[in-house]
Amino acid sequence: MPWIAILIGLVAGIAVWSILDQIQSRQVDKIFAQELRIQLDLRARESLIRFDRHLSSYSAMTRLLANHRRLSEYLEPLFWSENETLAPVVYKEFRPHWLPDVFEPAVLSPPSHVLLTDSRGRVREVFQAGEDPLPEEIATRVNSQFLDRRAVLSVIERVGDRLYLMNSDAVEDAGGYAMGYLIVLVPVDEAFLAASQRGLDVGRAAVALVDSDDQRIVASVDADALIPGSLLSDWDDAYVITSQSLAEYEGADSNPLFATFVPHTVVERMSRHVRIFERRQRVIAATVFISVFTAVIYLVSSRLNKVLKRMTRFSQRALGIAEPGFHRAGNQLLLLEDWIQHFTQLVLTAREEMSRQHQAAMRESEALKAAMMEASLDAIVTLDHAGQVIEFNPAAERVFGQVRQEAIGASFAERFLPDVARPAFKRLLDRSRHLHRKPQGRGELIALRTDGAELPVEISIAPIELDDERFYTLYIHDISSRKLAEQEIKSLARFASESPNPIMRVTAEGLIVYANNASRPLLLAWETDPGVRLPEEWCDAVALALGTGQPLERELDLSGQVYSLLLAPIRDLGYVNIYARDITAVRRAEQESRQHQAELVHVCRLSTMGEVATGMAHELNQPLSAIVNYANGCSRRLQGGAGQTAELVGAMSQITAQAQRASEIIKRLRALVGKQPPVRARTDLNHLVREVMSFLEFETNRLGIQMQLDLASAAIPVQVDLVQVEQVLLNLVGNALDALEEQPEDRRRLRIRTGTRDGDAWVVVEDTGPGIARERLAGLFDPFVTTKKSGMGMGLAISQTIVENHEGRIWAESELGRGSAFHMTLPLSSPIRETEGGQTERLET
């Protein structure tokens, strides 16, 4: 029977332990899996927070550079014409004056390029920090999707074969005039990601940016370990991967994902240690349990056997049954009681041993958790369901100035939040309770240090469900530095009140809501004050600017002092900013320049007159000869008495017509040579071309030039100074005649074409002369540049000034051996318009 008891004890002990072992193993694995997932999510979230903060630092730095005093002073004297096609200025060997050295290598990776563009995104100046040139896609123009006048725009975008962080912000000159944009390009590479994850052990966790379309790695913190260009699925066997979208940069075409890689070796090492420890403890506990269970069964059966023997002896004495053999030493019931007590003591000892082992495992888990919390750069505070602190990491001690022992057990809201911030914190807690699929409340609050100082923080709340009890983990980031940077930017925005130029803000109804001290002359002239409406005509201008959404420019003359007023509409807020500049000196200089130009044009006309004098003499000789012939014929008929009245009247009419023709020729000569102020009138461009060709008719006949006038069939209305535009056409045709004089007579061809395109009138003068070398075309319109031996080199320069004053363009195209073509464009004007006096001004011909 003892051996049967031992065998039954072993089987029963093993069976009971197998059931307990399965339950315990599942529970331990569940707790470990939950803890492991929490730690992995925590690590991924911390990596993403570091990356977002790193990007925010670049955005703040871009805003600081765009609003820096050096840049605004540098832009003040600049003027970028929309018609210029100049190559961008590139700084390679040195930093430009307008770019301060604010990038600290120990904190931020320096940008590879810093660009200055005009308002249309055309690149004007480039600072190149290294040897890599600016990518061709943005070498001359930046796409408007990367530009935003209202705020700093930060996107991660692939440009060429590289990934860049592009930060852009609008820039203004010292007068507040919007000049364009400042763009900072930072390569997103291994160094960039390493800088964003300072303090992160790459061996324990790595980060990378992944293309969301094809799931390929585009940049990693360790290019040797995580190879760019490889698929994300290639690393499933080596890493536990957590991918997170960058919601703030979904406007970019590449739309990368932020991935955190935790090596399987780290996870497996942690899992292996836990499982080895757990298995060892289970073996020990199983051995003890089965041994004790077997011994108890054996002892119980032995005691029962002795009791049965005693009962057997009693029965044998009473009934005469045979007595089995057994030892009779001691009281068998007392011995049974002693064995039961011993068994109980063994069970208690085993339970205490298991309790010690469980506590050791818990301490090891707590040590791992404490190590992760101590390594965090942000404050991490854990609260129970009542809002009391149950965990407080070292970063929280630094932020709040409170040691952990004193913080544990305290109410977080009462100890670390002022009264004004507690309702907002309660709302964040409520939000995290009810958002089931996204259980996270996030917001900015004012925290309270133990010394009474208040500091702005950003709090993210993550609820944790554990054993039917809810806990809250607070991730707290001190944003004092960010707030200081924002305050500095706001202080820069106050420059308007300190500006020496007038700046005002007006509502859609024309009510002045702000005017700086420099605006006093304008307010006095308008007889108004802040809080009062503008004069009616300016209210209409404000309404027009808001209606079109485009800046509107007006000039105001105050007793000889001229101001240029720029009305910049802010449609989404319903007001208009008025920026004024005193341009009295500019207008005076322009007036003097126009006077000098008129004198130069007059001199040029006199020079041209000398060139066409022979042709004009021939043209005058024709009507004069006709008058003499008709007069002689009339005299002979009258003397001979053979003249009929009708014939004589016809001859006299011809004399009158030829005299009027001679008079018109002299009037045109006087208009061409006479010095008169510029007066613009509406005329037909075709008529001007024909009139100029009439001046040069003799010269073209003398040279035997084949003329071709390819003029538009309909009139081309332009509003120009007739004499000045005729001077330009005379210069262009005269230059063509000089070029054709060098060619054989059978190759002398001159063609003049006119037409309209995109709201402009155009005229082209083409010749078949020897042509102009390509290297001389660029400086052809510079003063004192000429290809003639006797020329002054001022004709084309003056012509360019005249055309630009008429808001047009003039340029030349040429090919050696095949001739040249000079193009001129002028703005079209409607043939009939209402003048200020209410009358109609018609097209002059």
mmCIF file of N, CA, C and O in Angstrom, residues 52-120:
data_model
loop_
_atom_site.group_PDB
_atom_site.id
_atom_site.type_symbol
_atom_site.label_atom_id
_atom_site.label_comp_id
_atom_site.label_asym_id
_atom_site.label_seq_id
_atom_site.Cartn_x
_atom_site.Cartn_y
_atom_site.Cartn_z
ATOM 1 N N ASP A 52 8.982 65.115 -34.573
ATOM 2 C CA ASP A 52 8.105 66.286 -34.747
ATOM 3 C C ASP A 52 8.729 67.530 -34.139
ATOM 4 O O ASP A 52 8.651 68.629 -34.697
ATOM 5 N N ARG A 53 9.348 67.365 -32.956
ATOM 6 C CA ARG A 53 9.963 68.524 -32.310
ATOM 7 C C ARG A 53 11.139 69.041 -33.135
ATOM 8 O O ARG A 53 11.370 70.241 -33.231
ATOM 9 N N HIS A 54 11.875 68.103 -33.748
ATOM 10 C CA HIS A 54 13.004 68.500 -34.589
ATOM 11 C C HIS A 54 12.519 69.303 -35.796
ATOM 12 O O HIS A 54 13.107 70.334 -36.148
ATOM 13 N N LEU A 55 11.416 68.837 -36.436
ATOM 14 C CA LEU A 55 10.860 69.571 -37.576
ATOM 15 C C LEU A 55 10.334 70.932 -37.137
ATOM 16 O O LEU A 55 10.481 71.928 -37.844
ATOM 17 N N SER A 56 9.712 70.990 -35.952
ATOM 18 C CA SER A 56 9.192 72.268 -35.451
ATOM 19 C C SER A 56 10.332 73.264 -35.227
ATOM 20 O O SER A 56 10.165 74.471 -35.422
ATOM 21 N N SER A 57 11.496 72.756 -34.807
ATOM 22 C CA SER A 57 12.638 73.645 -34.609
ATOM 23 C C SER A 57 13.048 74.296 -35.920
ATOM 24 O O SER A 57 13.371 75.485 -35.978
ATOM 25 N N TYR A 58 13.007 73.527 -37.033
ATOM 26 C CA TYR A 58 13.350 74.117 -38.330
ATOM 27 C C TYR A 58 12.301 75.144 -38.753
ATOM 28 O O TYR A 58 12.631 76.169 -39.347
ATOM 29 N N SER A 59 11.009 74.863 -38.479
ATOM 30 C CA SER A 59 9.973 75.829 -38.836
ATOM 31 C C SER A 59 10.165 77.133 -38.069
ATOM 32 O O SER A 59 10.066 78.223 -38.636
ATOM 33 N N ALA A 60 10.458 77.028 -36.765
ATOM 34 C CA ALA A 60 10.679 78.236 -35.969
ATOM 35 C C ALA A 60 11.913 78.980 -36.453
ATOM 36 O O ALA A 60 11.930 80.217 -36.514
ATOM 37 N N MET A 61 12.957 78.220 -36.836
ATOM 38 C CA MET A 61 14.173 78.874 -37.324
ATOM 39 C C MET A 61 13.915 79.572 -38.659
ATOM 40 O O MET A 61 14.413 80.663 -38.910
ATOM 41 N N THR A 62 13.094 78.961 -39.526
ATOM 42 C CA THR A 62 12.760 79.602 -40.804
ATOM 43 C C THR A 62 11.984 80.892 -40.571
ATOM 44 O O THR A 62 12.228 81.913 -41.215
ATOM 45 N N ARG A 63 11.005 80.866 -39.642
ATOM 46 C CA ARG A 63 10.257 82.087 -39.331
ATOM 47 C C ARG A 63 11.191 83.184 -38.797
ATOM 48 O O ARG A 63 11.086 84.356 -39.150
ATOM 49 N N LEU A 64 12.177 82.798 -37.962
ATOM 50 C CA LEU A 64 13.119 83.772 -37.414
ATOM 51 C C LEU A 64 13.967 84.384 -38.519
ATOM 52 O O LEU A 64 14.176 85.592 -38.561
ATOM 53 N N LEU A 65 14.450 83.533 -39.452
ATOM 54 C CA LEU A 65 15.270 84.049 -40.560
ATOM 55 C C LEU A 65 14.451 84.968 -41.464
ATOM 56 O O LEU A 65 14.928 86.003 -41.919
ATOM 57 N N ALA A 66 13.187 84.578 -41.767
ATOM 58 C CA ALA A 66 12.357 85.361 -42.681
ATOM 59 C C ALA A 66 12.014 86.731 -42.088
ATOM 60 O O ALA A 66 11.792 87.677 -42.835
ATOM 61 N N ASN A 67 11.933 86.842 -40.766
ATOM 62 C CA ASN A 67 11.590 88.106 -40.128
ATOM 63 C C ASN A 67 12.813 88.802 -39.535
ATOM 64 O O ASN A 67 12.669 89.719 -38.725
ATOM 65 N N HIS A 68 14.021 88.376 -39.892
ATOM 66 C CA HIS A 68 15.229 88.977 -39.322
ATOM 67 C C HIS A 68 15.466 90.379 -39.898
ATOM 68 O O HIS A 68 15.145 90.660 -41.058
ATOM 69 N N ARG A 69 15.995 91.211 -39.055
ATOM 70 C CA ARG A 69 16.224 92.601 -39.463
ATOM 71 C C ARG A 69 17.194 92.685 -40.640
ATOM 72 O O ARG A 69 17.022 93.498 -41.540
ATOM 73 N N ARG A 70 18.224 91.833 -40.666
ATOM 74 C CA ARG A 70 19.182 91.905 -41.772
ATOM 75 C C ARG A 70 18.506 91.693 -43.124
ATOM 76 O O ARG A 70 18.777 92.384 -44.089
ATOM 77 N N LEU A 71 17.622 90.702 -43.172
ATOM 78 C CA LEU A 71 16.966 90.393 -44.436
ATOM 79 C C LEU A 71 16.059 91.530 -44.876
ATOM 80 O O LEU A 71 16.029 91.900 -46.047
ATOM 81 N N SER A 72 15.264 92.090 -43.949
ATOM 82 C CA SER A 72 14.361 93.173 -44.325
ATOM 83 C C SER A 72 15.154 94.397 -44.788
ATOM 84 O O SER A 72 14.773 95.072 -45.738
ATOM 85 N N GLU A 73 16.295 94.702 -44.137
ATOM 86 C CA GLU A 73 17.115 95.829 -44.581
ATOM 87 C C GLU A 73 17.754 95.546 -45.927
ATOM 88 O O GLU A 73 17.919 96.443 -46.751
ATOM 89 N N TYR A 74 18.122 94.281 -46.167
ATOM 90 C CA TYR A 74 18.717 93.931 -47.447
ATOM 91 C C TYR A 74 17.705 94.068 -48.588
ATOM 92 O O TYR A 74 18.045 94.464 -49.696
ATOM 93 N N LEU A 75 16.450 93.737 -48.326
ATOM 94 C CA LEU A 75 15.417 93.764 -49.364
ATOM 95 C C LEU A 75 14.895 95.171 -49.639
ATOM 96 O O LEU A 75 14.245 95.386 -50.658
ATOM 97 N N GLU A 76 15.108 96.118 -48.700
ATOM 98 C CA GLU A 76 14.502 97.435 -48.832
ATOM 99 C C GLU A 76 14.848 98.130 -50.151
ATOM 100 O O GLU A 76 13.968 98.645 -50.831
ATOM 101 N N PRO A 77 16.150 98.166 -50.599
ATOM 102 C CA PRO A 77 16.433 98.889 -51.857
ATOM 103 C C PRO A 77 16.221 98.041 -53.105
ATOM 104 O O PRO A 77 16.395 98.535 -54.199
ATOM 105 N N LEU A 78 15.906 96.737 -52.963
ATOM 106 C CA LEU A 78 15.790 95.867 -54.137
ATOM 107 C C LEU A 78 14.458 96.063 -54.842
ATOM 108 O O LEU A 78 13.446 96.365 -54.208
ATOM 109 N N PHE A 79 14.466 95.828 -56.149
ATOM 110 C CA PHE A 79 13.230 95.787 -56.940
ATOM 111 C C PHE A 79 13.390 94.684 -57.971
ATOM 112 O O PHE A 79 14.284 94.723 -58.814
ATOM 113 N N TRP A 80 12.540 93.661 -57.858
ATOM 114 C CA TRP A 80 12.589 92.532 -58.783
ATOM 115 C C TRP A 80 11.477 92.691 -59.805
ATOM 116 O O TRP A 80 10.305 92.564 -59.488
ATOM 117 N N SER A 81 11.859 92.971 -61.028
ATOM 118 C CA SER A 81 10.861 93.127 -62.080
ATOM 119 C C SER A 81 10.328 91.765 -62.482
ATOM 120 O O SER A 81 11.053 90.773 -62.538
ATOM 121 N N GLU A 82 9.019 91.735 -62.788
ATOM 122 C CA GLU A 82 8.414 90.477 -63.209
ATOM 123 C C GLU A 82 8.889 90.060 -64.586
ATOM 124 O O GLU A 82 8.778 88.897 -64.954
ATOM 125 N N ASN A 83 9.426 90.981 -65.380
ATOM 126 C CA ASN A 83 9.851 90.671 -66.743
ATOM 127 C C ASN A 83 11.319 90.292 -66.818
ATOM 128 O O ASN A 83 11.825 89.965 -67.876
ATOM 129 N N GLU A 84 12.049 90.369 -65.710
ATOM 130 C CA GLU A 84 13.454 90.027 -65.728
ATOM 131 C C GLU A 84 13.627 88.510 -65.862
ATOM 132 O O GLU A 84 12.871 87.744 -65.290
ATOM 133 N N THR A 85 14.653 88.117 -66.611
ATOM 134 C CA THR A 85 14.977 86.697 -66.751
ATOM 135 C C THR A 85 16.436 86.469 -66.361
ATOM 136 O O THR A 85 17.155 85.740 -67.022
ATOM 137 N N LEU A 86 16.876 87.120 -65.285
ATOM 138 C CA LEU A 86 18.264 87.011 -64.860
ATOM 139 C C LEU A 86 18.495 85.692 -64.134
ATOM 140 O O LEU A 86 17.599 85.164 -63.493
ATOM 141 N N ALA A 87 19.719 85.176 -64.256
ATOM 142 C CA ALA A 87 20.074 83.957 -63.528
ATOM 143 C C ALA A 87 20.196 84.259 -62.042
ATOM 144 O O ALA A 87 20.580 85.359 -61.649
ATOM 145 N N PRO A 88 19.841 83.297 -61.157
ATOM 146 C CA PRO A 88 19.930 83.541 -59.709
ATOM 147 C C PRO A 88 21.370 83.786 -59.280
ATOM 148 O O PRO A 88 22.320 83.231 -59.832
ATOM 149 N N VAL A 89 21.521 84.632 -58.262
ATOM 150 C CA VAL A 89 22.825 84.877 -57.653
ATOM 151 C C VAL A 89 23.108 83.746 -56.683
ATOM 152 O O VAL A 89 22.299 83.455 -55.809
ATOM 153 N N VAL A 90 24.273 83.082 -56.820
ATOM 154 C CA VAL A 90 24.616 81.930 -55.991
ATOM 155 C C VAL A 90 25.805 82.284 -55.114
ATOM 156 O O VAL A 90 26.832 82.774 -55.595
ATOM 157 N N TYR A 91 25.668 82.063 -53.792
ATOM 158 C CA TYR A 91 26.749 82.274 -52.833
ATOM 159 C C TYR A 91 27.310 80.904 -52.458
ATOM 160 O O TYR A 91 26.619 80.087 -51.866
ATOM 161 N N LYS A 92 28.585 80.653 -52.792
ATOM 162 C CA LYS A 92 29.183 79.367 -52.491
ATOM 163 C C LYS A 92 30.285 79.478 -51.434
ATOM 164 O O LYS A 92 30.340 78.693 -50.499
ATOM 165 N N GLU A 93 31.166 80.418 -51.628
ATOM 166 C CA GLU A 93 32.327 80.508 -50.763
ATOM 167 C C GLU A 93 32.049 81.212 -49.454
ATOM 168 O O GLU A 93 32.837 81.122 -48.512
ATOM 169 N N PHE A 94 30.963 81.973 -49.355
ATOM 170 C CA PHE A 94 30.702 82.742 -48.134
ATOM 171 C C PHE A 94 29.197 82.884 -47.956
ATOM 172 O O PHE A 94 28.427 82.687 -48.878
ATOM 173 N N ARG A 95 28.814 83.191 -46.714
ATOM 174 C CA ARG A 95 27.419 83.437 -46.402
ATOM 175 C C ARG A 95 27.054 84.855 -46.828
ATOM 176 O O ARG A 95 27.820 85.792 -46.596
ATOM 177 N N PRO A 96 25.847 85.041 -47.422
ATOM 178 C CA PRO A 96 25.424 86.407 -47.752
ATOM 179 C C PRO A 96 25.138 87.211 -46.486
ATOM 180 O O PRO A 96 24.873 86.664 -45.416
ATOM 181 N N HIS A 97 25.182 88.521 -46.643
ATOM 182 C CA HIS A 97 24.967 89.390 -45.476
ATOM 183 C C HIS A 97 23.577 89.209 -44.883
ATOM 184 O O HIS A 97 23.403 89.314 -43.670
ATOM 185 N N TRP A 98 22.601 88.914 -45.723
ATOM 186 C CA TRP A 98 21.212 88.813 -45.229
ATOM 187 C C TRP A 98 20.923 87.525 -44.491
ATOM 188 O O TRP A 98 19.837 87.341 -43.943
ATOM 189 N N LEU A 99 21.879 86.573 -44.415
ATOM 190 C CA LEU A 99 21.651 85.295 -43.746
ATOM 191 C C LEU A 99 22.508 85.224 -42.496
ATOM 192 O O LEU A 99 23.714 84.991 -42.562
ATOM 193 N N PRO A 100 21.933 85.428 -41.280
ATOM 194 C CA PRO A 100 22.713 85.331 -40.038
ATOM 195 C C PRO A 100 23.052 83.880 -39.739
ATOM 196 O O PRO A 100 22.392 82.960 -40.196
ATOM 197 N N ASP A 101 24.123 83.688 -38.942
ATOM 198 C CA ASP A 101 24.568 82.344 -38.586
ATOM 199 C C ASP A 101 23.831 81.891 -37.333
ATOM 200 O O ASP A 101 24.280 82.082 -36.210
ATOM 201 N N VAL A 102 22.640 81.333 -37.514
ATOM 202 C CA VAL A 102 21.813 80.935 -36.368
ATOM 203 C C VAL A 102 21.719 79.432 -36.228
ATOM 204 O O VAL A 102 21.147 78.940 -35.271
ATOM 205 N N PHE A 103 22.258 78.672 -37.192
ATOM 206 C CA PHE A 103 22.185 77.229 -37.089
ATOM 207 C C PHE A 103 23.364 76.727 -36.268
ATOM 208 O O PHE A 103 24.530 76.940 -36.635
ATOM 209 N N GLU A 104 23.081 76.093 -35.127
ATOM 210 C CA GLU A 104 24.105 75.535 -34.280
ATOM 211 C C GLU A 104 24.311 74.070 -34.663
ATOM 212 O O GLU A 104 23.390 73.278 -34.590
ATOM 213 N N PRO A 105 25.542 73.698 -35.068
ATOM 214 C CA PRO A 105 25.751 72.313 -35.506
ATOM 215 C C PRO A 105 25.430 71.287 -34.439
ATOM 216 O O PRO A 105 25.062 70.176 -34.731
ATOM 217 N N ALA A 106 25.540 71.656 -33.161
ATOM 218 C CA ALA A 106 25.291 70.685 -32.100
ATOM 219 C C ALA A 106 23.807 70.419 -31.904
ATOM 220 O O ALA A 106 23.429 69.476 -31.247
ATOM 221 N N VAL A 107 22.951 71.264 -32.464
ATOM 222 C CA VAL A 107 21.504 71.129 -32.245
ATOM 223 C C VAL A 107 20.785 70.780 -33.534
ATOM 224 O O VAL A 107 20.025 69.817 -33.583
ATOM 225 N N LEU A 108 20.982 71.551 -34.601
ATOM 226 C CA LEU A 108 20.279 71.348 -35.864
ATOM 227 C C LEU A 108 21.276 71.085 -36.976
ATOM 228 O O LEU A 108 22.336 71.712 -37.017
ATOM 229 N N SER A 109 20.917 70.181 -37.873
ATOM 230 C CA SER A 109 21.742 69.971 -39.056
ATOM 231 C C SER A 109 21.642 71.210 -39.942
ATOM 232 O O SER A 109 20.547 71.682 -40.216
ATOM 233 N N PRO A 110 22.773 71.760 -40.402
ATOM 234 C CA PRO A 110 22.701 72.977 -41.221
ATOM 235 C C PRO A 110 22.053 72.685 -42.556
ATOM 236 O O PRO A 110 22.134 71.573 -43.075
ATOM 237 N N PRO A 111 21.342 73.664 -43.131
ATOM 238 C CA PRO A 111 20.708 73.448 -44.430
ATOM 239 C C PRO A 111 21.724 73.378 -45.539
ATOM 240 O O PRO A 111 22.818 73.950 -45.442
ATOM 241 N N SER A 112 21.356 72.663 -46.614
ATOM 242 C CA SER A 112 22.235 72.607 -47.776
ATOM 243 C C SER A 112 22.077 73.839 -48.649
ATOM 244 O O SER A 112 23.035 74.266 -49.286
ATOM 245 N N HIS A 113 20.878 74.435 -48.676
ATOM 246 C CA HIS A 113 20.627 75.610 -49.493
ATOM 247 C C HIS A 113 19.618 76.506 -48.782
ATOM 248 O O HIS A 113 18.724 76.015 -48.091
ATOM 249 N N VAL A 114 19.794 77.807 -48.965
ATOM 250 C CA VAL A 114 18.815 78.799 -48.514
ATOM 251 C C VAL A 114 18.500 79.673 -49.725
ATOM 252 O O VAL A 114 19.406 80.239 -50.347
ATOM 253 N N LEU A 115 17.192 79.781 -50.097
ATOM 254 C CA LEU A 115 16.782 80.463 -51.319
ATOM 255 C C LEU A 115 15.986 81.715 -50.977
ATOM 256 O O LEU A 115 15.221 81.735 -50.012
ATOM 257 N N LEU A 116 16.184 82.729 -51.820
ATOM 258 C CA LEU A 116 15.328 83.914 -51.823
ATOM 259 C C LEU A 116 14.598 83.932 -53.168
ATOM 260 O O LEU A 116 15.228 83.893 -54.228
ATOM 261 N N THR A 117 13.258 83.960 -53.138
ATOM 262 C CA THR A 117 12.478 84.013 -54.360
ATOM 263 C C THR A 117 11.613 85.264 -54.353
ATOM 264 O O THR A 117 11.377 85.866 -53.302
ATOM 265 N N ASP A 118 11.144 85.646 -55.565
ATOM 266 C CA ASP A 118 10.193 86.745 -55.626
ATOM 267 C C ASP A 118 8.793 86.201 -55.339
ATOM 268 O O ASP A 118 8.617 85.035 -54.987
ATOM 269 N N SER A 119 7.788 87.055 -55.463
ATOM 270 C CA SER A 119 6.428 86.654 -55.088
ATOM 271 C C SER A 119 5.863 85.589 -56.009
ATOM 272 O O SER A 119 4.904 84.913 -55.658
ATOM 273 N N ARG A 120 6.433 85.392 -57.196
ATOM 274 C CA ARG A 120 5.953 84.368 -58.122
ATOM 275 C C ARG A 120 6.753 83.083 -58.028
ATOM 276 O O ARG A 120 6.572 82.178 -58.818
#
